Amino acid sequence: MSNSSLLVVGSLAYDQIESPYGSVERTLGGSGNYFSLAASLFTPPRVVGVVGDDYDPKDWDLLAKREVDLSGVQKVPGKTFFWSGSYVKNLNEAETKETQLNVFAQFNPTIPAKFADSKFVFLANIDPNLQLKVLENVQCPILTGLDTMNLWIHSQRAALEKVIPKVNVVMMNELEAKLLTGIDNAVGSAAKISEMGPKIVVIKRGEFGFLCYQKGDGYFSLPVLPVKKVMDPTGAGDSFAGGFWGYLAKLGKEPDFQDVRRACVVGNLVASFTIREFGTIALQNLKLQDLSAAYQDFQKVIQFPALNF
Amino acid sequence: MSNSSLLVVGSLAYDQIESPYGSVERTLGGSGNYFSLAASLFTPPRVVGVVGDDYDPKDWDLLAKREVDLSGVQKVPGKTFFWSGSYVKNLNEAETKETQLNVFAQFNPTIPAKFADSKFVFLANIDPNLQLKVLENVQCPILTGLDTMNLWIHSQRAALEKVIPKVNVVMMNELEAKLLTGIDNAVGSAAKISEMGPKIVVIKRGEFGFLCYQKGDGYFSLPVLPVKKVMDPTGAGDSFAGGFWGYLAKLGKEPDFQDVRRACVVGNLVASFTIREFGTIALQNLKLQDLSAAYQDFQKVIQFPALNF
């Protein structure tokens, strides 16, 4: 058993995307795919999810050749989750044109027995009742975390309030953190979510970076790496999560706040690559040395000298 | 003649402000006042502006006792510029309830001859035709800059395009930078504004911090200092400008990019104090040692160690 074992439960999808820079008809999408491609820069995750019988073998191979463990992916009759969105009016916020849940509507994750020893567990944005069920099927993890969205905050608040105290890390978008807590301020929201139980809260701020809070250690906040041309922001948040969890899983120990800081920067930078091309294209081509170079560039972008008065 | 001489031309106003944390009926406001209080932490500026005969002698004294030079402020019959706004619905964006330009409507800045030797010149958000006129009345400045707003971008674009190439620094809000350049991206907007002439462009991002671009040196970007309770964001941008220019004027030389980075952080932090209380209250009480402590705190918030893989 490796202490680097990383489990992710999330959606596997096809996306149709329009942006000011063009469009793609049917590109690989879903939190599970973005997460896995990002995380596999560090450690190949074990994926639990569902696809339809229209899932392209090439897409299967793409993850398999990065040593992602797909034995927890159910392939069932029907069509794969499909999402269509446009960034033509606003590059920073998708306008959803169509959502076909398809086989994802009945998704009920089954954790293979051999995944029960996973040490790092990330529950991407799915029904919090299912997140609870997954957690019950993992023994002695080192670090667990979840993402969520406005749909569950509105419709499954009780389940969400039950699962949040059971994880170590909550990662969510700023608007959703404000919605969950009723606090119109990311700083206050992060502290409030932490009061529910999780030691670490990461508020994702889209084009503005992130704010991280660790109980007892305080805040860590940074903007995004300046990128001149954002082509398609789809998957940025899941890429952040993949980089964050992949990095921490590779460390293979309970992270201290310095580790968490590095993980946030890694996630932030992986996302900065994702958005430069449509879908998962940039992620597929990303190399660890590119990320390492961006890490050093980013340190230069945000550094400032001591005051001289 | 001091190389630290700092001239600001801007509005002097009274504000009525509502926020989720209360309201104030008639508090000191306007870019000139926020700027001067902030800048005077470093070097007392020379102010050019106009007030009505209702301007409270106490407010006059407030600046005078910080050695702000008010000899360029015209006092004319009528009422002082009055603005009323509410942050009740959205703490991050004012809903303007009323604007009474009053004596500011006829404002035509006259630069006293003794101010012509000013070495640092900031043209706060006023009609770009007036900004041009002020520049013509200053000899051999070390550094000049301006702010502007959507009103002038729409109604006085030609004048704005004439004055921008004449200054070294442009500071403006992100939405306005996008509007001015037609580029829906702060990174691209900053570079585009710089192509118009100015060496330094600072994009103010409200609750998300700032992005600075210096020609030949690249980007510098940071979030805001995490502040748990924002009471009133009025004047944050002008406080940023005041801290930035006060710091650079005190240096008294053409800044290099490290100086500009420090100036941005100083501005960012001065603004982080302003927003903690209504109007100019926090600025009035701010001490250089508080700012210096915040500077060190901020370095801790944003630091992250080198990668260890």
Coordinates of C-alpha atoms in Angstrom, one line a residue:
Chain A
M1 CA 0.0 0.0 0.0
S2 CA 1.3 3.4 -1.0
N3 CA 0.8 6.4 1.1
S4 CA 0.4 8.4 -2.1
S5 CA -2.8 6.6 -3.1
L6 CA -5.3 9.2 -4.3
L7 CA -9.0 8.6 -4.9
V8 CA -11.3 10.9 -6.8
V9 CA -15.0 10.6 -7.3
G10 CA -16.5 12.9 -9.9
S11 CA -18.1 13.4 -13.3
L12 CA -16.8 12.1 -16.6
A13 CA -18.4 14.1 -19.4
Y14 CA -18.4 15.5 -22.9
D15 CA -18.6 19.3 -23.3
Q16 CA -19.5 21.5 -26.1
I17 CA -17.9 24.9 -25.6
E18 CA -18.0 28.3 -27.2
S19 CA -15.7 31.1 -26.4
P20 CA -14.6 34.3 -28.2
Y21 CA -11.8 32.3 -29.6
G22 CA -13.8 29.5 -31.3
S23 CA -15.8 26.5 -30.4
V24 CA -15.4 22.7 -29.8
E25 CA -18.3 20.3 -30.5
R26 CA -17.5 17.4 -28.2
T27 CA -14.5 17.6 -26.0
L28 CA -13.5 15.6 -22.9
G29 CA -14.9 17.2 -19.8
G30 CA -16.2 16.7 -16.3
S31 CA -14.5 17.2 -12.9
G32 CA -13.1 13.6 -12.8
N33 CA -11.3 14.0 -16.1
Y34 CA -9.8 17.5 -15.4
F35 CA -8.8 16.4 -11.9
S36 CA -7.2 13.2 -13.1
L37 CA -5.2 14.8 -15.8
A38 CA -3.9 17.4 -13.4
A39 CA -3.2 15.1 -10.5
S40 CA -1.4 12.6 -12.7
L41 CA 1.4 15.1 -13.1
F42 CA 2.3 14.0 -9.6
T43 CA 0.6 10.7 -8.8
P44 CA -2.0 8.8 -11.0
P45 CA -5.3 8.8 -9.2
R46 CA -7.9 6.1 -8.8
V47 CA -11.1 7.3 -10.4
V48 CA -14.7 6.4 -9.5
G49 CA -17.3 7.6 -12.0
V50 CA -19.7 6.5 -14.7
V51 CA -19.7 6.8 -18.5
G52 CA -22.1 5.8 -21.2
D53 CA -21.5 3.4 -24.1
D54 CA -20.7 6.4 -26.3
Y55 CA -17.5 7.0 -24.4
D56 CA -14.6 7.2 -26.9
P57 CA -11.9 4.5 -26.3
K58 CA -9.3 7.2 -27.1
D59 CA -10.5 9.1 -24.1
W60 CA -10.2 6.0 -22.0
D61 CA -6.7 5.5 -23.3
L62 CA -5.7 9.0 -22.6
L63 CA -6.1 8.5 -18.9
A64 CA -4.9 4.9 -18.9
K65 CA -1.6 5.8 -20.5
R66 CA -1.0 8.2 -17.6
E67 CA -1.5 5.3 -15.3
V68 CA -4.8 6.6 -14.0
D69 CA -6.6 3.6 -12.4
L70 CA -10.0 3.4 -14.2
S71 CA -11.1 0.1 -12.7
G72 CA -13.7 2.1 -10.6
V73 CA -15.3 3.6 -13.7
Q74 CA -18.6 2.0 -14.5
K75 CA -19.5 1.8 -18.2
V76 CA -23.3 1.5 -18.5
P77 CA -25.8 1.6 -21.4
G78 CA -26.8 5.1 -22.4
K79 CA -25.1 8.4 -23.1
T80 CA -22.3 10.1 -21.2
F81 CA -23.0 13.2 -19.2
F82 CA -23.1 16.1 -21.7
W83 CA -22.7 19.9 -21.0
S84 CA -22.9 22.7 -23.4
G85 CA -21.8 26.2 -22.4
S86 CA -20.8 29.6 -23.8
Y87 CA -18.2 32.2 -22.7
V88 CA -19.0 34.5 -25.7
K89 CA -20.7 37.1 -23.6
N90 CA -18.4 36.8 -20.5
L91 CA -15.1 34.9 -20.6
N92 CA -15.2 34.6 -16.8
E93 CA -18.6 33.0 -16.4
A94 CA -20.1 30.2 -18.5
E95 CA -23.6 30.6 -19.8
T96 CA -25.0 27.0 -19.7
K97 CA -26.9 26.2 -22.9
E98 CA -27.7 22.6 -22.2
T99 CA -27.1 20.0 -19.5
Q100 CA -27.9 16.3 -20.3
L101 CA -27.2 14.3 -17.1
N102 CA -27.7 11.0 -19.0
V103 CA -26.0 8.1 -17.2
F104 CA -24.8 10.5 -14.5
A105 CA -28.4 11.0 -13.3
Q106 CA -28.4 7.5 -11.8
F107 CA -24.7 7.6 -10.6
N108 CA -24.3 5.7 -7.4
P109 CA -20.6 5.4 -6.8
T110 CA -19.3 2.0 -5.8
I111 CA -15.9 2.0 -4.3
P112 CA -14.0 -1.1 -5.3
A113 CA -12.7 -2.9 -2.2
K114 CA -9.1 -2.4 -3.3
F115 CA -9.7 1.4 -3.2
A116 CA -10.7 1.3 0.5
D117 CA -7.1 1.9 1.5
S118 CA -6.8 5.2 -0.3
K119 CA -4.9 7.7 1.7
F120 CA -6.0 10.9 -0.1
V121 CA -9.7 11.2 -1.1
F122 CA -11.3 14.0 -3.1
L123 CA -15.0 14.1 -3.5
A124 CA -15.6 16.4 -6.5
N125 CA -18.9 18.2 -6.9
I126 CA -21.6 15.4 -6.6
D127 CA -24.7 14.9 -4.4
P128 CA -23.5 15.2 -0.7
N129 CA -25.4 12.0 0.1
L130 CA -23.1 10.2 -2.3
Q131 CA -20.0 12.0 -0.9
L132 CA -21.0 10.7 2.6
K133 CA -21.4 7.1 1.2
V134 CA -17.9 7.3 -0.4
L135 CA -16.3 8.4 2.8
E136 CA -17.9 5.5 4.7
N137 CA -16.1 3.2 2.2
V138 CA -12.6 4.5 2.9
Q139 CA -10.5 3.3 5.9
C140 CA -8.0 5.5 7.6
P141 CA -7.4 8.2 5.0
I142 CA -4.7 10.8 5.6
L143 CA -6.6 13.7 4.0
T144 CA -10.1 14.0 2.7
G145 CA -11.8 16.8 0.9
L146 CA -14.8 17.9 -1.1
D147 CA -16.2 20.5 -3.5
T148 CA -19.8 21.4 -3.8
M149 CA -22.1 23.8 -5.7
N150 CA -25.2 26.0 -5.3
L151 CA -27.5 23.2 -6.4
W152 CA -26.6 21.1 -3.3
I153 CA -26.5 24.1 -1.0
H154 CA -30.1 24.8 -2.0
S155 CA -31.5 21.3 -2.3
Q156 CA -29.3 19.1 0.0
R157 CA -28.2 21.4 2.8
A158 CA -28.8 18.9 5.6
A159 CA -26.6 16.2 3.8
L160 CA -24.0 18.9 3.0
E161 CA -23.9 19.9 6.7
K162 CA -23.4 16.3 7.6
V163 CA -20.5 15.6 5.2
I164 CA -18.6 18.9 5.6
P165 CA -17.6 18.1 9.2
K166 CA -16.3 14.7 8.1
V167 CA -13.6 16.1 5.6
N168 CA -10.3 17.9 6.3
V169 CA -10.5 20.2 3.2
V170 CA -13.3 22.1 1.6
M171 CA -12.7 23.7 -1.8
M172 CA -15.4 25.8 -3.3
N173 CA -16.1 28.8 -5.4
E174 CA -16.4 32.2 -3.7
L175 CA -20.0 32.8 -4.6
E176 CA -21.0 29.3 -3.3
A177 CA -19.0 29.8 -0.1
K178 CA -20.9 33.1 0.5
L179 CA -24.2 31.3 -0.2
L180 CA -23.3 28.4 2.1
T181 CA -22.3 30.7 5.0
G182 CA -24.5 33.7 4.5
I183 CA -21.4 35.8 4.9
D184 CA -20.8 38.3 2.0
N185 CA -17.0 38.2 2.4
A186 CA -14.6 35.4 1.4
V187 CA -12.4 35.9 4.5
G188 CA -15.4 35.5 6.8
S189 CA -16.9 32.6 4.8
A190 CA -13.6 30.6 4.9
A191 CA -13.4 30.9 8.7
K192 CA -17.1 30.1 9.0
I193 CA -16.7 26.9 6.9
S194 CA -13.7 25.9 9.0
E195 CA -15.8 26.3 12.1
M196 CA -18.0 23.5 10.7
G197 CA -15.1 21.1 11.0
P198 CA -12.6 21.2 8.1
K199 CA -9.1 22.3 9.0
I200 CA -8.4 23.7 5.5
V201 CA -10.7 25.8 3.4
V202 CA -9.8 26.9 -0.1
I203 CA -12.0 29.5 -1.8
K204 CA -11.6 29.5 -5.5
R205 CA -11.9 33.0 -7.0
G206 CA -11.8 32.2 -10.8
E207 CA -9.8 34.9 -12.6
F208 CA -8.8 36.4 -9.2
G209 CA -7.0 33.4 -7.7
F210 CA -7.8 31.9 -4.4
L211 CA -8.0 32.4 -0.6
C212 CA -6.9 29.6 1.7
Y213 CA -7.6 29.4 5.4
Q214 CA -6.0 26.8 7.7
K215 CA -7.3 26.6 11.3
G216 CA -4.7 27.8 13.7
D217 CA -2.4 29.1 10.9
G218 CA -4.5 31.8 9.2
Y219 CA -4.8 33.0 5.6
F220 CA -2.9 32.5 2.4
S221 CA -4.1 34.3 -0.7
L222 CA -2.7 34.9 -4.2
P223 CA -4.0 36.1 -7.5
V224 CA -3.7 34.0 -10.7
L225 CA -0.6 34.0 -12.8
P226 CA -1.1 36.7 -15.5
V227 CA -2.1 35.0 -18.7
K228 CA -2.5 37.2 -21.8
K229 CA -5.1 35.0 -23.6
V230 CA -7.7 32.9 -21.8
M231 CA -9.3 30.7 -24.4
D232 CA -11.6 28.5 -22.3
P233 CA -11.9 28.7 -18.5
T234 CA -13.8 25.4 -18.3
G235 CA -12.2 23.0 -15.8
A236 CA -10.0 25.6 -14.1
G237 CA -11.4 24.8 -10.7
D238 CA -11.1 21.0 -11.1
S239 CA -7.6 21.5 -12.5
F240 CA -6.8 23.5 -9.4
A241 CA -8.1 20.6 -7.2
G242 CA -6.2 18.0 -9.3
G243 CA -2.9 19.8 -8.9
F244 CA -3.6 20.5 -5.2
W245 CA -4.4 16.8 -4.4
G246 CA -1.9 15.3 -6.7
Y247 CA 0.9 17.3 -5.1
L248 CA -0.2 16.5 -1.6
A249 CA -0.8 12.8 -2.3
K250 CA 2.7 12.6 -3.8
L251 CA 4.1 14.0 -0.5
G252 CA 2.2 11.1 1.2
K253 CA 1.9 12.6 4.6
E254 CA -0.4 14.9 6.6
P255 CA 0.5 18.3 5.1
D256 CA 1.7 21.3 7.2
F257 CA 0.7 24.8 6.2
Q258 CA 3.8 25.2 4.0
D259 CA 2.8 22.1 2.1
V260 CA -0.7 23.4 1.7
R261 CA 0.7 26.7 0.4
R262 CA 2.7 24.9 -2.2
A263 CA -0.3 22.7 -3.1
C264 CA -2.5 25.8 -3.6
V265 CA 0.1 27.4 -5.8
V266 CA 0.5 24.2 -7.8
G267 CA -3.3 24.0 -8.3
N268 CA -3.4 27.7 -9.2
L269 CA -0.7 27.2 -11.8
V270 CA -2.1 24.0 -13.3
A271 CA -5.4 25.9 -13.8
S272 CA -3.4 28.7 -15.5
F273 CA -2.4 26.2 -18.1
T274 CA -5.8 24.6 -18.6
I275 CA -7.5 27.9 -19.6
R276 CA -5.0 28.6 -22.4
E277 CA -6.6 26.1 -24.7
F278 CA -10.0 24.4 -25.2
G279 CA -11.1 21.6 -22.9
T280 CA -8.3 19.4 -21.6
I281 CA -5.8 20.0 -24.5
A282 CA -3.4 22.1 -22.5
L283 CA -3.6 19.7 -19.5
Q284 CA -2.8 16.8 -21.8
N285 CA 0.4 18.5 -22.9
L286 CA 1.5 19.9 -19.6
K287 CA 4.8 18.7 -18.3
L288 CA 6.1 18.9 -14.8
Q289 CA 9.0 21.0 -16.0
D290 CA 6.6 23.6 -17.4
L291 CA 4.8 23.7 -14.1
S292 CA 8.1 24.0 -12.2
A293 CA 9.1 26.9 -14.5
A294 CA 5.7 28.6 -14.0
Y295 CA 6.2 28.2 -10.2
Q296 CA 9.4 30.1 -10.3
D297 CA 7.9 32.8 -12.6
F298 CA 5.0 33.2 -10.3
Q299 CA 7.3 33.7 -7.3
K300 CA 8.8 36.6 -9.3
V301 CA 5.4 38.1 -10.2
I302 CA 4.2 38.3 -6.6
Q303 CA 7.4 39.1 -4.8
F304 CA 8.0 42.6 -3.3
P305 CA 10.9 43.8 -1.3
A306 CA 10.9 45.0 2.4
L307 CA 9.9 48.6 3.0
N308 CA 12.8 51.1 3.0
F309 CA 11.4 53.8 5.2
Chain B
M1 CA 12.5 73.0 -3.9
S2 CA 12.0 69.5 -2.6
N3 CA 12.1 66.5 -4.9
S4 CA 9.3 65.1 -2.7
S5 CA 6.7 67.7 -3.8
L6 CA 3.4 65.9 -4.6
L7 CA 0.5 67.6 -6.3
V8 CA -3.0 66.2 -6.5
V9 CA -6.0 67.5 -8.3
G10 CA -9.3 65.9 -7.4
S11 CA -12.7 66.2 -5.8
L12 CA -13.4 67.4 -2.3
A13 CA -16.8 66.2 -1.2
Y14 CA -19.3 65.1 1.4
D15 CA -20.7 61.6 1.2
Q16 CA -23.8 60.0 2.6
I17 CA -23.1 56.3 2.9
E18 CA -25.1 53.2 3.8
S19 CA -23.6 49.8 4.3
P20 CA -24.8 46.6 6.1
Y21 CA -23.0 47.9 9.1
G22 CA -24.8 51.3 9.5
S23 CA -24.9 54.6 7.8
V24 CA -23.3 58.1 8.0
E25 CA -25.2 61.3 7.0
R26 CA -22.4 63.6 5.9
T27 CA -18.9 62.4 6.0
L28 CA -15.7 63.8 4.4
G29 CA -15.2 62.3 1.0
G30 CA -13.9 62.8 -2.5
S31 CA -10.8 61.6 -4.2
G32 CA -8.7 64.6 -3.1
N33 CA -9.5 64.0 0.6
Y34 CA -8.9 60.3 0.6
F35 CA -5.7 60.7 -1.5
S36 CA -4.3 63.5 0.8
L37 CA -5.0 61.7 4.0
A38 CA -3.3 58.6 2.6
A39 CA -0.4 60.4 1.0
S40 CA 0.3 62.5 4.1
L41 CA 1.5 59.4 5.9
F42 CA 4.6 59.9 3.8
T43 CA 4.6 63.4 2.4
P44 CA 1.9 66.1 2.7
P45 CA 0.6 66.8 -0.8
R46 CA -0.4 70.1 -2.4
V47 CA -4.1 69.9 -3.2
V48 CA -5.9 71.7 -6.0
G49 CA -9.7 71.4 -5.8
V50 CA -12.9 73.3 -5.0
V51 CA -15.3 73.4 -2.0
G52 CA -18.5 75.3 -1.3
D53 CA -19.1 77.7 1.5
D54 CA -20.7 74.9 3.5
Y55 CA -17.3 73.2 3.9
D56 CA -16.7 72.6 7.6
P57 CA -13.7 74.3 9.0
K58 CA -13.0 71.1 11.0
D59 CA -12.5 69.3 7.8
W60 CA -10.2 72.0 6.6
D61 CA -8.2 71.7 9.8
L62 CA -8.0 68.0 9.5
L63 CA -5.8 68.2 6.4
A64 CA -4.0 71.4 7.5
K65 CA -2.8 69.8 10.7
R66 CA -1.2 67.0 8.6
E67 CA 0.6 69.8 6.7
V68 CA -1.4 69.3 3.6
D69 CA -1.0 72.5 1.5
L70 CA -4.5 73.7 0.9
S71 CA -3.6 77.0 -0.8
G72 CA -4.7 75.6 -4.1
V73 CA -8.2 74.9 -2.9
Q74 CA -10.8 77.4 -4.1
K75 CA -13.6 78.2 -1.7
V76 CA -16.6 79.5 -3.7
P77 CA -20.2 80.3 -3.0
G78 CA -22.5 77.3 -3.2
K79 CA -22.5 73.8 -1.9
T80 CA -19.7 71.3 -1.8
F81 CA -19.9 68.2 -4.1
F82 CA -22.3 65.7 -2.5
W83 CA -22.6 61.9 -3.2
S84 CA -24.9 59.5 -1.6
G85 CA -24.4 55.7 -2.1
S86 CA -25.4 52.4 -0.6
Y87 CA -23.6 49.1 -0.2
V88 CA -26.5 47.4 1.5
K89 CA -27.2 45.1 -1.5
N90 CA -23.6 44.6 -2.5
L91 CA -20.7 45.4 -0.2
N92 CA -18.4 45.5 -3.2
E93 CA -20.2 47.8 -5.5
A94 CA -21.8 51.1 -4.5
E95 CA -25.3 51.8 -5.7
T96 CA -25.3 55.6 -6.3
K97 CA -28.5 57.1 -4.8
E98 CA -27.7 60.8 -5.5
T99 CA -24.9 62.9 -7.0
Q100 CA -25.0 66.7 -6.6
L101 CA -22.0 68.1 -8.4
N102 CA -22.7 71.6 -6.9
V103 CA -19.6 73.8 -7.0
F104 CA -17.6 70.9 -8.6
A105 CA -19.7 71.3 -11.8
Q106 CA -17.8 74.5 -12.7
F107 CA -14.5 73.3 -11.4
N108 CA -11.6 74.7 -13.5
P109 CA -8.4 73.9 -11.7
T110 CA -5.9 76.8 -11.4
I111 CA -2.5 75.7 -10.5
P112 CA -0.8 78.3 -8.2
A113 CA 2.5 79.4 -9.7
K114 CA 4.3 78.0 -6.6
F115 CA 3.0 74.5 -7.4
A116 CA 4.5 74.5 -10.9
D117 CA 7.6 72.9 -9.6
S118 CA 5.8 69.8 -8.3
K119 CA 7.8 66.7 -8.9
F120 CA 5.1 64.1 -8.5
V121 CA 1.6 64.9 -10.0
F122 CA -1.5 62.9 -9.6
L123 CA -4.6 63.8 -11.6
A124 CA -7.5 62.1 -9.9
N125 CA -10.6 61.2 -11.8
I126 CA -11.7 64.6 -13.4
D127 CA -12.5 65.7 -16.9
P128 CA -9.5 64.7 -19.1
N129 CA -9.5 68.2 -20.6
L130 CA -8.8 69.6 -17.1
Q131 CA -6.2 66.9 -16.6
L132 CA -4.4 68.1 -19.8
K133 CA -4.6 71.7 -18.6
V134 CA -3.0 70.8 -15.2
L135 CA -0.2 69.0 -16.9
E136 CA 0.6 72.0 -19.0
N137 CA 1.0 74.0 -15.8
V138 CA 3.7 71.8 -14.3
Q139 CA 7.4 72.0 -15.2
C140 CA 9.8 69.1 -15.2
P141 CA 7.9 66.6 -13.1
I142 CA 9.6 63.3 -12.1
L143 CA 6.4 61.2 -12.3
T144 CA 2.9 62.0 -13.5
G145 CA -0.2 59.9 -13.3
L146 CA -4.0 59.9 -13.8
D147 CA -7.1 58.0 -12.9
T148 CA -10.3 58.1 -15.0
M149 CA -13.8 56.6 -15.1
N150 CA -16.4 55.3 -17.5
L151 CA -18.1 58.7 -17.8
W152 CA -15.0 60.2 -19.5
I153 CA -14.3 57.0 -21.5
H154 CA -17.7 57.4 -23.1
S155 CA -18.0 61.2 -23.3
Q156 CA -14.4 62.5 -23.6
R157 CA -12.5 59.7 -25.3
A158 CA -10.5 62.0 -27.6
A159 CA -9.3 64.1 -24.7
L160 CA -8.5 61.0 -22.7
E161 CA -6.5 59.6 -25.6
K162 CA -4.6 62.9 -25.7
V163 CA -3.8 63.0 -21.9
I164 CA -2.9 59.3 -21.4
P165 CA 0.2 59.4 -23.5
K166 CA 1.4 62.4 -21.5
V167 CA 1.5 60.7 -18.1
N168 CA 3.9 58.0 -16.8
V169 CA 1.3 56.2 -14.7
V170 CA -2.3 55.2 -15.4
M171 CA -4.3 53.8 -12.5
M172 CA -7.9 52.7 -13.1
N173 CA -10.5 50.1 -12.1
E174 CA -10.5 46.9 -14.0
L175 CA -13.9 47.3 -15.6
E176 CA -12.9 50.7 -16.8
A177 CA -9.6 49.4 -18.2
K178 CA -11.5 46.8 -20.1
L179 CA -14.0 49.5 -21.4
L180 CA -11.1 51.7 -22.5
T181 CA -9.2 49.1 -24.3
G182 CA -12.0 46.7 -25.5
I183 CA -10.0 43.8 -24.1
D184 CA -11.9 41.6 -21.7
N185 CA -8.9 40.7 -19.7
A186 CA -6.9 42.8 -17.1
V187 CA -3.6 41.4 -18.3
G188 CA -4.2 42.4 -21.9
S189 CA -5.8 45.7 -21.0
A190 CA -2.8 46.8 -18.9
A191 CA -0.4 46.1 -21.7
K192 CA -2.7 47.9 -24.2
I193 CA -2.9 51.0 -22.0
S194 CA 0.9 50.9 -21.7
E195 CA 1.1 50.9 -25.5
M196 CA -0.7 54.2 -25.5
G197 CA 2.4 55.7 -23.7
P198 CA 2.4 55.3 -19.9
K199 CA 5.3 53.2 -18.6
I200 CA 3.3 52.0 -15.6
V201 CA -0.3 50.8 -15.5
V202 CA -2.1 49.8 -12.3
I203 CA -5.4 48.0 -12.6
K204 CA -7.4 48.3 -9.4
R205 CA -9.5 45.2 -8.7
G206 CA -11.4 46.2 -5.6
E207 CA -11.8 43.3 -3.2
F208 CA -9.4 41.3 -5.4
G209 CA -6.3 43.5 -5.2
F210 CA -4.4 44.8 -8.2
L211 CA -2.5 44.1 -11.3
C212 CA 0.5 46.3 -12.2
Y213 CA 2.4 46.3 -15.5
Q214 CA 5.6 48.1 -16.1
K215 CA 6.9 48.4 -19.6
G216 CA 10.0 46.2 -20.1
D217 CA 9.6 44.7 -16.6
G218 CA 6.3 42.8 -16.8
Y219 CA 3.6 42.1 -14.3
F220 CA 3.2 42.4 -10.5
S221 CA -0.1 41.2 -9.0
L222 CA -1.4 40.6 -5.5
P223 CA -4.7 40.1 -3.7
V224 CA -5.9 42.3 -0.9
L225 CA -4.9 41.7 2.7
P226 CA -7.5 39.5 4.2
V227 CA -9.8 41.7 6.3
K228 CA -12.6 40.1 8.2
K229 CA -15.1 43.0 8.3
V230 CA -15.3 45.5 5.5
M231 CA -17.5 48.3 6.8
D232 CA -17.4 50.8 3.9
P233 CA -15.3 50.4 0.7
T234 CA -15.7 54.1 -0.3
G235 CA -12.4 55.7 -1.1
A236 CA -10.4 52.4 -1.3
G237 CA -9.1 53.3 -4.8
D238 CA -8.2 56.8 -3.9
S239 CA -6.5 55.6 -0.7
F240 CA -4.5 53.2 -2.8
A241 CA -3.5 56.1 -5.1
G242 CA -2.6 58.2 -2.1
G243 CA -0.4 55.6 -0.5
F244 CA 1.2 54.8 -3.8
W245 CA 2.0 58.4 -4.7
G246 CA 2.9 59.5 -1.2
Y247 CA 5.4 56.6 -0.9
L248 CA 7.0 57.4 -4.3
A249 CA 7.1 61.1 -3.7
K250 CA 8.9 60.6 -0.4
L251 CA 11.5 58.5 -2.3
G252 CA 11.9 61.6 -4.5
K253 CA 13.4 60.0 -7.5
E254 CA 12.3 58.1 -10.7
P255 CA 11.1 54.8 -9.3
D256 CA 12.5 51.5 -10.5
F257 CA 10.2 48.4 -10.6
Q258 CA 11.1 47.4 -7.0
D259 CA 10.0 50.9 -5.8
V260 CA 6.8 50.6 -7.8
R261 CA 6.1 47.2 -6.3
R262 CA 6.6 48.6 -2.8
A263 CA 4.3 51.6 -3.7
C264 CA 1.6 49.2 -4.9
V265 CA 1.7 47.2 -1.7
V266 CA 1.6 50.4 0.4
G267 CA -1.4 51.6 -1.6
N268 CA -3.1 48.2 -1.3
L269 CA -2.5 48.2 2.4
V270 CA -3.6 51.8 3.1
A271 CA -6.9 50.9 1.3
S272 CA -7.2 47.8 3.5
F273 CA -7.4 50.2 6.5
T274 CA -9.7 52.7 4.9
I275 CA -12.5 50.1 4.3
R276 CA -12.5 49.0 8.0
E277 CA -14.5 52.1 9.1
F278 CA -16.9 54.6 7.5
G279 CA -15.5 57.4 5.4
T280 CA -12.1 58.6 6.2
I281 CA -12.2 57.6 9.9
A282 CA -9.7 54.8 9.7
L283 CA -7.4 56.9 7.4
Q284 CA -7.4 59.7 10.0
N285 CA -6.2 57.3 12.7
L286 CA -3.7 55.3 10.6
K287 CA -0.1 55.5 11.7
L288 CA 3.0 54.7 9.8
Q289 CA 3.8 51.9 12.2
D290 CA 0.4 50.2 11.7
L291 CA 1.1 50.3 7.9
S292 CA 4.6 48.9 8.5
A293 CA 3.3 46.1 10.6
A294 CA 0.6 45.3 8.0
Y295 CA 3.3 45.3 5.3
Q296 CA 5.2 42.6 7.2
D297 CA 1.9 40.6 7.9
F298 CA 1.1 40.8 4.2
Q299 CA 4.4 39.4 3.2
K300 CA 3.6 36.4 5.4
V301 CA 0.1 36.0 3.9
I302 CA 1.4 35.8 0.4
Q303 CA 4.7 33.9 0.8
F304 CA 5.1 30.3 -0.4
P305 CA 8.2 28.1 -0.3
A306 CA 10.1 26.7 -3.2
L307 CA 8.8 23.4 -4.7
N308 CA 10.3 20.3 -3.2
F309 CA 9.8 17.8 -6.0

